[in-house]
Short mmCIF file of C-alpha atoms and ligand atoms in Angstrom, two decimals:
data_model
loop_
_atom_site.label_atom_id
_atom_site.label_comp_id
_atom_site.label_asym_id
_atom_site.label_seq_id
_atom_site.Cartn_x
_atom_site.Cartn_y
_atom_site.Cartn_z
CA MET A 248 80.93 50.74 158.46
CA ASP A 249 80.26 54.44 158.00
CA ASN A 250 80.51 55.58 154.46
CA PRO A 251 82.76 58.65 154.52
CA VAL A 252 81.12 60.04 151.39
CA THR A 253 77.48 59.76 152.38
CA GLU A 254 77.95 60.41 156.09
CA THR A 255 79.00 64.01 155.70
CA LYS A 256 75.63 65.64 156.46
CA PRO A 257 75.88 67.83 159.59
CA GLN A 258 74.18 65.98 162.42
CA PRO A 259 72.33 67.75 165.23
CA SER A 260 73.62 66.96 168.70
CA SER A 261 72.69 63.45 169.68
CA ASP A 262 70.57 64.24 172.76
CA THR A 263 66.91 64.84 172.07
CA PRO A 264 65.07 68.12 172.62
CA THR A 265 63.49 66.75 175.78
CA GLN A 266 66.82 66.10 177.47
CA THR A 267 67.16 69.57 178.90
CA GLU A 268 67.24 68.87 182.61
CA ALA A 269 70.91 68.07 182.73
CA ARG A 270 71.88 71.40 181.20
CA LEU A 271 72.30 74.44 183.40
CA ALA A 272 70.44 77.66 182.82
CA ASN A 273 72.48 80.34 181.06
CA PRO A 274 74.57 82.15 183.68
CA GLN A 275 74.11 85.49 181.91
CA TRP A 276 70.32 85.55 181.62
CA GLY A 277 69.07 82.36 183.24
CA GLY A 278 67.62 83.83 186.45
CA ARG A 279 64.06 82.89 185.63
CA PHE A 280 64.94 79.58 183.98
CA ALA A 281 64.84 76.30 185.89
CA ALA A 282 66.64 74.39 183.14
CA GLY A 283 68.98 75.03 180.28
CA PRO A 284 68.15 74.93 176.60
CA ALA A 285 67.62 71.74 174.64
CA ALA A 286 70.73 70.73 172.78
CA ILE A 287 69.13 71.59 169.46
CA MET A 288 68.09 74.94 170.87
CA ALA A 289 71.72 75.56 171.77
CA ASP A 290 72.78 74.53 168.25
CA ILE A 291 70.35 76.83 166.50
CA ASN A 292 70.72 79.69 168.94
CA ALA A 293 74.47 79.96 169.37
CA SER A 294 76.39 82.21 167.03
CA ILE A 295 79.80 82.00 168.64
CA ASP A 296 81.18 79.79 165.86
CA PHE A 297 80.87 82.67 163.43
CA ASP A 298 80.45 85.88 165.43
CA ARG A 299 83.78 85.39 167.21
CA LYS A 300 85.08 87.37 164.23
CA LEU A 301 83.62 90.42 165.99
CA TRP A 302 85.85 90.12 169.03
CA ARG A 303 87.98 93.17 168.33
CA GLN A 304 84.94 95.35 167.72
CA ASP A 305 83.21 93.95 170.80
CA ILE A 306 86.15 94.85 173.01
CA ARG A 307 86.45 98.31 171.47
CA GLY A 308 82.75 98.87 172.10
CA SER A 309 83.03 97.71 175.70
CA LEU A 310 86.06 99.93 176.37
CA ALA A 311 84.15 102.95 175.06
CA HIS A 312 81.03 102.01 177.03
CA ALA A 313 83.02 101.59 180.25
CA ALA A 314 84.77 104.94 179.73
CA MET A 315 81.37 106.57 179.28
CA LEU A 316 79.92 104.86 182.38
CA ALA A 317 82.85 106.15 184.43
CA ARG A 318 82.49 109.63 182.98
CA VAL A 319 78.85 109.89 184.06
CA GLY A 320 79.55 108.34 187.47
CA LEU A 321 77.99 104.90 186.92
CA LEU A 322 81.39 103.24 187.42
CA THR A 323 84.19 104.38 189.68
CA ALA A 324 87.51 105.21 188.09
CA ALA A 325 88.98 102.11 189.75
CA GLU A 326 86.25 99.89 188.33
CA GLU A 327 86.77 101.30 184.89
CA GLN A 328 90.49 100.64 185.19
CA GLU A 329 89.82 97.03 186.19
CA ILE A 330 87.48 96.59 183.25
CA ARG A 331 89.98 98.12 180.88
CA ASP A 332 92.81 95.88 182.10
CA GLY A 333 90.52 92.84 182.01
CA LEU A 334 89.42 93.53 178.45
CA HIS A 335 93.01 94.07 177.30
CA GLY A 336 93.94 90.75 178.92
CA ILE A 337 91.08 89.03 177.09
CA ALA A 338 92.20 90.59 173.80
CA ARG A 339 95.69 89.18 174.38
CA ASP A 340 94.26 85.73 175.13
CA ILE A 341 92.11 85.71 172.00
CA GLU A 342 95.02 86.95 169.90
CA ALA A 343 97.20 84.16 171.27
CA GLY A 344 94.53 81.50 170.70
CA ASN A 345 94.12 80.97 174.46
CA PHE A 346 90.49 81.96 174.84
CA PRO A 347 87.99 79.22 175.81
CA PHE A 348 85.08 80.07 173.47
CA SER A 349 81.95 78.46 174.86
CA GLN A 350 78.81 77.54 172.97
CA ASP A 351 76.80 77.70 176.21
CA LEU A 352 77.57 81.42 176.27
CA GLU A 353 75.92 81.75 172.85
CA ASP A 354 77.75 84.62 171.28
CA ILE A 355 80.88 86.73 171.34
CA HIS A 356 79.29 89.35 173.57
CA MET A 357 78.45 86.97 176.40
CA ASN A 358 81.67 85.01 175.97
CA ILE A 359 83.73 88.12 176.54
CA GLU A 360 81.55 89.54 179.29
CA ALA A 361 81.45 86.26 181.22
CA ARG A 362 85.20 85.90 180.93
CA LEU A 363 85.64 89.45 182.17
CA SER A 364 83.58 88.68 185.26
CA ASP A 365 85.61 85.51 185.82
CA ARG A 366 88.79 87.55 185.66
CA ILE A 367 87.83 90.66 187.65
CA GLY A 368 84.63 89.82 189.55
CA GLU A 369 82.12 92.54 190.56
CA ALA A 370 83.39 95.31 188.27
CA GLY A 371 82.97 93.01 185.26
CA LYS A 372 79.34 92.43 186.20
CA ARG A 373 78.70 96.19 186.17
CA LEU A 374 79.79 96.62 182.55
CA HIS A 375 76.39 95.69 181.15
CA THR A 376 74.73 98.68 182.90
CA ALA A 377 72.70 100.81 180.45
CA ARG A 378 73.46 98.42 177.60
CA SER A 379 71.81 95.43 175.97
CA ARG A 380 73.19 92.88 173.57
CA ASN A 381 70.83 94.42 171.06
CA ASP A 382 72.59 97.78 170.88
CA GLN A 383 75.91 96.06 171.52
CA VAL A 384 75.69 93.78 168.49
CA ALA A 385 74.36 96.59 166.30
CA THR A 386 77.41 98.66 167.30
CA ASP A 387 79.94 95.86 166.92
CA PHE A 388 78.62 94.96 163.51
CA ARG A 389 78.70 98.55 162.28
CA LEU A 390 82.30 98.78 163.44
CA TRP A 391 83.12 95.53 161.63
CA VAL A 392 81.47 96.63 158.39
CA ARG A 393 83.20 100.01 158.64
CA ASP A 394 86.58 98.30 158.99
CA ALA A 395 85.74 96.02 156.08
CA ILE A 396 84.77 98.98 153.90
CA ASP A 397 88.11 100.62 154.67
CA GLY A 398 89.98 97.45 153.73
CA ILE A 399 88.07 96.86 150.50
CA SER A 400 88.30 100.54 149.48
CA GLY A 401 92.07 100.37 149.89
CA GLN A 402 92.20 97.30 147.67
CA VAL A 403 90.00 98.97 145.04
CA THR A 404 92.37 101.94 145.05
CA ALA A 405 95.36 99.63 144.54
CA LEU A 406 93.65 97.92 141.61
CA MET A 407 92.74 101.28 140.07
CA ARG A 408 96.39 102.27 140.31
CA SER A 409 97.54 99.05 138.61
CA LEU A 410 95.02 99.53 135.81
CA ALA A 411 95.93 103.19 135.30
CA THR A 412 99.63 102.29 135.22
CA ARG A 413 99.02 99.69 132.50
CA ALA A 414 96.73 102.15 130.69
CA LEU A 415 99.46 104.79 130.54
CA GLU A 416 101.86 102.19 129.18
CA HIS A 417 99.35 101.28 126.43
CA ALA A 418 97.84 104.72 125.81
CA ALA A 419 98.62 104.57 122.08
CA ASP A 420 98.31 100.84 121.42
CA ALA A 421 95.43 100.03 119.10
CA MET A 422 92.97 97.23 119.69
CA PRO A 423 89.60 96.45 118.18
CA GLY A 424 86.75 98.07 120.08
CA PHE A 425 83.62 95.92 120.17
CA THR A 426 79.89 96.34 120.33
CA HIS A 427 77.80 93.15 120.35
CA LEU A 428 81.27 91.55 120.57
CA GLN A 429 81.60 92.42 116.88
CA VAL A 430 84.51 94.59 115.80
CA ALA A 431 83.16 98.15 115.86
CA GLN A 432 85.85 100.86 115.82
CA PRO A 433 89.51 100.95 116.80
CA VAL A 434 90.22 101.98 120.39
CA THR A 435 93.39 101.94 122.43
CA PHE A 436 94.12 99.25 124.98
CA GLY A 437 94.78 102.01 127.50
CA HIS A 438 91.31 103.44 126.93
CA HIS A 439 89.78 100.03 127.49
CA LEU A 440 91.63 99.57 130.79
CA LEU A 441 90.67 103.06 131.95
CA ALA A 442 87.00 102.18 131.46
CA TYR A 443 87.44 99.81 134.41
CA VAL A 444 89.17 102.49 136.46
CA GLU A 445 86.02 104.60 136.08
CA MET A 446 83.79 101.69 137.12
CA LEU A 447 85.95 100.95 140.15
CA SER A 448 85.98 104.60 141.11
CA ARG A 449 82.18 104.55 141.30
CA ASP A 450 82.36 101.34 143.33
CA ARG A 451 84.67 103.10 145.74
CA ASP A 452 82.30 106.06 145.94
CA ARG A 453 79.42 103.73 146.74
CA LEU A 454 81.44 102.16 149.55
CA ARG A 455 82.28 105.63 150.86
CA ASP A 456 78.62 106.65 150.75
CA ALA A 457 77.66 103.52 152.67
CA ARG A 458 80.39 104.25 155.19
CA ALA A 459 79.22 107.81 155.75
CA ARG A 460 75.63 106.68 156.32
CA LEU A 461 76.51 103.85 158.69
CA ASN A 462 78.78 106.00 160.81
CA GLU A 463 76.32 106.62 163.63
CA CYS A 464 76.56 104.90 166.98
CA PRO A 465 73.67 102.68 168.18
CA LEU A 466 75.21 102.11 171.63
CA GLY A 467 72.98 103.51 174.36
CA SER A 468 69.78 102.49 172.57
CA ALA A 469 69.80 99.57 175.01
CA ALA A 470 67.28 96.78 174.34
CA LEU A 471 64.93 98.93 172.26
CA ALA A 472 63.63 101.88 174.26
CA GLY A 473 66.73 103.69 175.49
CA THR A 474 67.68 103.74 179.15
CA SER A 475 66.84 105.51 182.38
CA PHE A 476 70.53 105.93 183.23
CA PRO A 477 72.11 109.35 182.59
CA ILE A 478 74.37 108.16 179.78
CA ASP A 479 76.37 110.33 177.40
CA ARG A 480 75.84 108.86 173.94
CA ARG A 481 77.80 111.60 172.23
CA PHE A 482 80.86 110.67 174.23
CA THR A 483 80.55 106.95 173.36
CA ALA A 484 80.01 107.78 169.69
CA ALA A 485 83.10 109.98 169.59
CA GLN A 486 85.20 107.34 171.36
CA LEU A 487 84.37 104.87 168.61
CA GLY A 488 84.96 107.26 165.73
CA PHE A 489 81.27 107.61 164.91
CA ASP A 490 80.01 110.98 163.70
CA ARG A 491 77.08 111.03 166.12
CA PRO A 492 74.69 108.73 168.03
CA THR A 493 71.76 107.22 166.11
CA ALA A 494 68.52 109.15 166.59
CA ASN A 495 65.91 106.45 167.27
CA SER A 496 66.47 103.54 169.62
CA LEU A 497 64.00 101.20 167.86
CA ASP A 498 65.61 101.78 164.50
CA SER A 499 69.10 101.49 165.98
CA VAL A 500 68.73 97.95 167.31
CA SER A 501 66.69 96.52 164.47
CA ASP A 502 67.79 97.71 161.06
CA ARG A 503 70.65 96.23 159.12
CA ASP A 504 70.36 98.42 156.05
CA PHE A 505 74.00 99.45 156.50
CA ALA A 506 75.04 95.83 155.92
CA LEU A 507 72.74 95.58 152.92
CA GLU A 508 74.12 98.76 151.42
CA TYR A 509 77.61 97.37 151.84
CA LEU A 510 76.59 94.08 150.22
CA SER A 511 74.90 95.87 147.37
CA ALA A 512 78.05 97.94 146.76
CA LEU A 513 80.08 94.70 146.83
CA SER A 514 77.65 93.12 144.35
CA LEU A 515 78.22 95.94 141.87
CA LEU A 516 81.96 95.80 142.47
CA GLY A 517 81.83 92.02 141.95
CA MET A 518 79.88 92.53 138.74
CA HIS A 519 82.57 94.87 137.41
CA LEU A 520 85.35 92.47 138.38
CA SER A 521 83.40 89.69 136.71
CA ARG A 522 83.21 91.62 133.44
CA LEU A 523 86.93 92.33 133.48
CA SER A 524 87.57 88.66 134.27
CA GLU A 525 85.48 87.59 131.31
CA GLU A 526 87.53 89.87 129.06
CA LEU A 527 90.76 88.40 130.41
CA VAL A 528 89.45 84.91 129.73
CA LEU A 529 88.58 85.90 126.15
CA TRP A 530 91.78 87.85 125.59
CA CYS A 531 94.06 85.03 126.65
CA SER A 532 92.31 82.39 124.53
CA ALA A 533 94.27 81.43 121.41
CA PRO A 534 91.91 82.95 118.80
CA PHE A 535 92.23 86.35 120.51
CA SER A 536 95.75 86.14 121.99
CA PHE A 537 95.54 89.77 123.12
CA VAL A 538 97.17 89.12 126.49
CA ARG A 539 99.20 86.46 128.22
CA LEU A 540 98.54 85.86 131.90
CA SER A 541 101.50 85.01 134.08
CA ASP A 542 102.23 81.51 135.37
CA GLY A 543 101.39 82.86 138.82
CA PHE A 544 97.71 83.27 137.95
CA THR A 545 97.08 80.32 135.67
CA THR A 546 96.98 76.54 136.04
CA GLY A 547 97.86 73.61 133.82
CA SER A 548 95.71 70.73 132.67
CA SER A 549 96.33 67.22 133.99
CA ILE A 550 95.79 65.74 130.53
CA MET A 551 96.58 68.45 127.96
CA PRO A 552 100.21 69.47 128.44
CA GLN A 553 99.89 72.60 126.30
CA LYS A 554 97.09 74.13 128.40
CA LYS A 555 97.40 77.27 130.50
CA ASN A 556 94.04 77.96 132.08
CA PRO A 557 92.94 81.33 133.45
CA ASP A 558 91.43 79.84 136.63
CA ALA A 559 91.91 82.94 138.75
CA ALA A 560 89.99 85.05 136.24
CA GLU A 561 87.26 82.41 136.04
CA LEU A 562 86.92 82.30 139.80
CA VAL A 563 86.74 86.08 140.07
CA ARG A 564 84.11 85.96 137.30
CA ALA A 565 82.14 83.50 139.46
CA LYS A 566 82.54 85.14 142.89
CA VAL A 567 79.92 87.77 142.10
CA GLY A 568 77.43 84.90 142.26
CA ARG A 569 78.04 84.23 145.91
CA ILE A 570 78.39 87.92 146.77
CA THR A 571 75.03 88.71 145.22
CA GLY A 572 73.59 85.58 146.85
CA ASP A 573 74.77 86.92 150.21
CA PHE A 574 73.10 90.25 149.46
CA MET A 575 69.82 88.63 148.44
CA GLY A 576 69.93 86.24 151.38
CA LEU A 577 70.21 89.01 153.95
CA LEU A 578 67.62 91.12 152.17
CA MET A 579 65.18 88.20 152.54
CA VAL A 580 66.09 87.80 156.22
CA MET A 581 65.25 91.43 156.85
CA LYS A 582 62.03 91.73 154.87
CA GLY A 583 58.89 91.60 156.99
CA LEU A 584 60.65 91.88 160.37
CA PRO A 585 58.58 93.85 162.87
CA LEU A 586 60.30 96.42 165.08
CA ALA A 587 62.42 96.25 167.07
CA TYR A 588 65.15 93.61 167.54
CA ALA A 589 64.45 90.03 166.44
CA LYS A 590 66.83 87.10 166.55
CA ASP A 591 66.52 86.82 162.78
CA THR A 592 69.11 89.55 162.50
CA GLN A 593 71.73 87.23 163.97
CA GLU A 594 71.72 85.81 160.43
CA ASP A 595 73.26 89.07 159.20
CA LYS A 596 76.85 88.12 159.89
CA GLU A 597 77.70 85.09 157.79
CA PRO A 598 76.66 86.65 154.47
CA VAL A 599 78.66 89.78 155.25
CA PHE A 600 81.74 87.77 156.27
CA ASP A 601 81.42 85.53 153.24
CA ALA A 602 80.99 88.37 150.74
CA THR A 603 83.88 90.28 152.30
CA GLU A 604 86.19 87.31 151.92
CA ALA A 605 85.09 86.75 148.33
CA ALA A 606 85.59 90.41 147.42
CA THR A 607 88.96 90.61 149.18
CA LEU A 608 90.26 87.56 147.34
CA SER A 609 88.83 88.72 144.02
CA LEU A 610 90.48 92.14 144.28
CA ALA A 611 93.84 90.65 145.24
CA ALA A 612 93.74 88.14 142.38
CA MET A 613 92.65 90.74 139.84
CA ASP A 614 95.38 93.12 140.91
CA GLY A 615 97.97 90.37 140.47
CA MET A 616 96.66 89.42 137.03
CA ILE A 617 96.62 93.01 135.78
CA ARG A 618 100.11 93.78 137.03
CA ASP A 619 101.58 90.57 135.60
CA MET A 620 99.79 90.30 132.25
CA THR A 621 101.72 90.81 129.01
CA ALA A 622 99.86 92.59 126.23
CA ASN A 623 100.31 91.23 122.71
CA THR A 624 100.09 94.64 121.05
CA ASP A 625 100.94 93.29 117.56
CA LYS A 626 97.98 90.95 117.62
CA MET A 627 95.64 93.67 118.90
CA ARG A 628 96.89 96.10 116.24
CA ALA A 629 96.47 93.51 113.49
CA LEU A 630 92.81 93.01 114.40
CA ALA A 631 92.05 96.66 115.18
CA GLY A 632 91.27 97.44 111.54
CA ALA A 633 89.54 94.15 110.79
CA GLY A 634 85.86 94.00 109.95
CA PHE A 635 85.85 97.45 108.28
CA ALA A 636 86.48 99.07 111.64
CA THR A 637 87.20 102.47 110.02
CA ALA A 638 83.87 102.61 108.14
CA THR A 639 82.60 105.28 110.53
CA ASP A 640 85.69 107.36 109.77
CA LEU A 641 84.81 107.13 106.08
CA ALA A 642 81.23 108.23 106.74
CA ASP A 643 82.47 111.09 108.95
CA TRP A 644 84.79 112.23 106.11
CA LEU A 645 81.78 112.36 103.76
CA VAL A 646 80.00 114.59 106.28
CA ARG A 647 83.01 116.81 106.91
CA VAL A 648 84.39 117.28 103.36
CA PRO A 649 81.59 117.10 100.74
CA ARG A 650 79.08 117.87 103.55
CA LEU A 651 76.74 114.94 102.90
CA PRO A 652 74.05 114.58 105.58
CA PHE A 653 75.13 111.80 107.99
CA ARG A 654 72.31 109.46 106.96
CA THR A 655 73.33 109.77 103.30
CA ALA A 656 77.00 109.31 104.22
CA HIS A 657 76.05 106.19 106.20
CA HIS A 658 74.28 104.77 103.15
CA VAL A 659 77.19 105.54 100.78
CA THR A 660 79.64 103.96 103.22
CA GLY A 661 77.45 100.90 103.50
CA ARG A 662 77.63 100.44 99.74
CA LEU A 663 81.42 100.80 99.81
CA VAL A 664 81.66 98.23 102.61
CA GLY A 665 79.51 95.88 100.53
CA MET A 666 81.82 96.41 97.56
CA ALA A 667 84.97 95.71 99.63
CA GLU A 668 83.34 92.66 101.18
CA ALA A 669 82.51 91.30 97.71
CA LYS A 670 86.10 91.88 96.60
CA GLY A 671 87.46 90.37 99.80
CA CYS A 672 89.56 93.47 100.60
CA ASP A 673 89.71 96.29 103.15
CA LEU A 674 88.11 99.70 102.56
CA ALA A 675 91.57 101.22 102.02
CA ASP A 676 92.22 98.69 99.23
CA LEU A 677 89.34 99.98 97.05
CA THR A 678 90.56 102.19 94.20
CA LEU A 679 89.61 105.84 94.03
CA GLU A 680 87.69 105.10 90.80
CA GLU A 681 85.69 102.36 92.50
CA MET A 682 84.77 104.73 95.32
CA GLN A 683 83.87 107.55 92.94
CA GLY A 684 81.58 105.12 91.14
CA VAL A 685 79.48 105.15 94.33
CA GLU A 686 79.99 108.83 95.32
CA PRO A 687 81.65 111.12 92.75
CA GLN A 688 82.64 113.77 95.37
CA ILE A 689 85.12 111.39 97.00
CA ASP A 690 88.78 112.40 96.43
CA ALA A 691 92.13 110.88 97.36
CA SER A 692 92.29 112.58 100.77
CA ILE A 693 89.75 110.02 101.95
CA PHE A 694 92.56 107.48 102.23
CA ASP A 695 94.03 109.53 105.08
CA VAL A 696 91.12 108.65 107.38
CA LEU A 697 91.00 104.93 106.65
CA THR A 698 93.97 103.85 108.76
CA VAL A 699 93.65 102.67 112.32
CA GLU A 700 96.13 105.32 113.50
CA SER A 701 94.25 108.22 111.90
CA SER A 702 90.99 106.88 113.26
CA LEU A 703 92.40 106.75 116.78
CA ALA A 704 94.09 110.15 116.55
CA SER A 705 90.82 111.76 115.42
CA ARG A 706 88.82 110.64 118.49
CA THR A 707 89.72 113.70 120.53
CA SER A 708 86.23 114.46 121.85
CA GLU A 709 86.04 114.55 125.65
CA GLY A 710 86.24 110.97 126.91
CA GLY A 711 87.27 109.69 123.47
CA THR A 712 89.99 107.15 122.69
CA ALA A 713 92.63 109.39 121.03
CA PRO A 714 96.06 108.42 122.46
CA GLU A 715 96.65 111.96 123.75
CA ASN A 716 93.33 111.82 125.65
CA VAL A 717 94.15 108.42 127.08
CA ALA A 718 97.63 109.41 128.22
CA ARG A 719 96.19 112.53 129.87
CA ALA A 720 93.37 110.57 131.58
CA ALA A 721 95.76 107.88 132.83
CA GLY A 722 98.15 110.53 134.15
CA LEU A 723 95.31 112.34 135.88
CA TRP A 724 94.15 109.14 137.56
CA LEU A 725 97.64 108.27 138.70
CA SER A 726 98.17 111.65 140.31
CA ARG A 727 94.71 111.60 141.92
CA LEU A 728 95.36 108.12 143.30
CA GLU A 729 98.72 109.31 144.59
CA GLU A 730 96.95 112.10 146.53
CA ASN A 731 94.40 109.58 147.82
CA ALA A 732 97.13 107.38 149.15
CA ALA A 733 98.84 110.25 150.97
N1 LIG B 289 73.95 87.06 169.03
C1 LIG B 289 72.91 88.03 168.91
C2 LIG B 289 72.90 88.63 167.48
O1 LIG B 289 73.86 88.50 166.82
C3 LIG B 289 73.12 89.13 169.88
C4 LIG B 289 71.89 89.85 170.33
C5 LIG B 289 71.00 88.96 171.08
N2 LIG B 289 70.01 89.66 171.82
C6 LIG B 289 69.06 89.03 172.44
N3 LIG B 289 68.25 89.73 173.12
N4 LIG B 289 68.92 87.75 172.34
O2 LIG B 289 71.93 89.20 167.04
#
């Protein structure tokens, strides 16, 4: 009996590579072939199982190409109309799940083109004039990545808005700021959240940059050398919303740097989301208890009834692994490829699809967690002054009032911290006499700078954590994001 656990390895088709005679030559390019491909050749060669995702872009590209062919007189107006109607019919069939995708037709381009010819005959067979699958796939894939960038950018904007909204709400709420994950100086929770808004804004800029650079149309580069037909590449490019045609046909059909740029931008975005996830995981653990995640984004334990696990945050923390793996994988596919097109580049799609799905899910989950989380501001406030977090404020006072050089002030403060540590109290609990024993110029006004609130309020330098700064920055972001959305 088959073992269902061990028998799960994908098996190649059962017929051997020599059994090719029974298979027919490919109807799209098989003119010079007496026999069809070996079954294993068909398995390794066909991309239809994954590149069917490109169907919308493929049809858009074909509609633009047909319109251009008609414009320059390579198709009659009637033929173009037939092609247009045929392609719209195919789009409806695919949408409705009624399209017979065929592995023998290898990929989405030949599946659609063959179906078009079945539906409309001669006119369908003219569509591939002045075009090759090489420029066709390069165009379709650019269109797909461009659409994906638009989708992801919109999600990043939504997450930025959620973070800025929560930041405004917590503009004055103190929390410990960390370096080395040791309590360093008090900051506000709003300031901390806005740090991520800045990171995400750069991620969005990187996606926009990648979009601007990819927005050139490869169609018309044909197989690799251009074409002898009098095509109008500017027209095709404009039809598809590209800024211009690409400038070099060899480059156009062979490079996939636009996909790599997109994946690299997603890797950085994933890295930022992973850092925020890690903080959520820490913050909702009992020793921190800074935030509570909602039931909607946590799971229970099957054995420990008290548990509420931050699985969504953990998974977002992990997704950057696969996104970066996708980036590295495609980079390795591309390295060392000679010009121009090579079938290797067919391997460009799965990593891009996979990373897009991972990023889309991560952004949606993060947005939900941020909107739903409850901040435990009492707990954050209680720990904000722990670990002598206002020691820098004391040193700054020594520089400002008795004008000690900062290095000297640092040393004096260090001795006071040591004294408080030995007594087991906070800096503010030392007596004035004890402090004056270390530095006689200290007077009672020093106690004004030792509270968390005074520390926060004093951080008014540009980009600093003072509540007024944070409220202003959050407000600015919210209005900018409002304009973006409009
Ligand atoms: N499925 C192929 C790809 O994704 C399309 C281009 C194939 N071109 C060719 N000449 N075999 O790269």
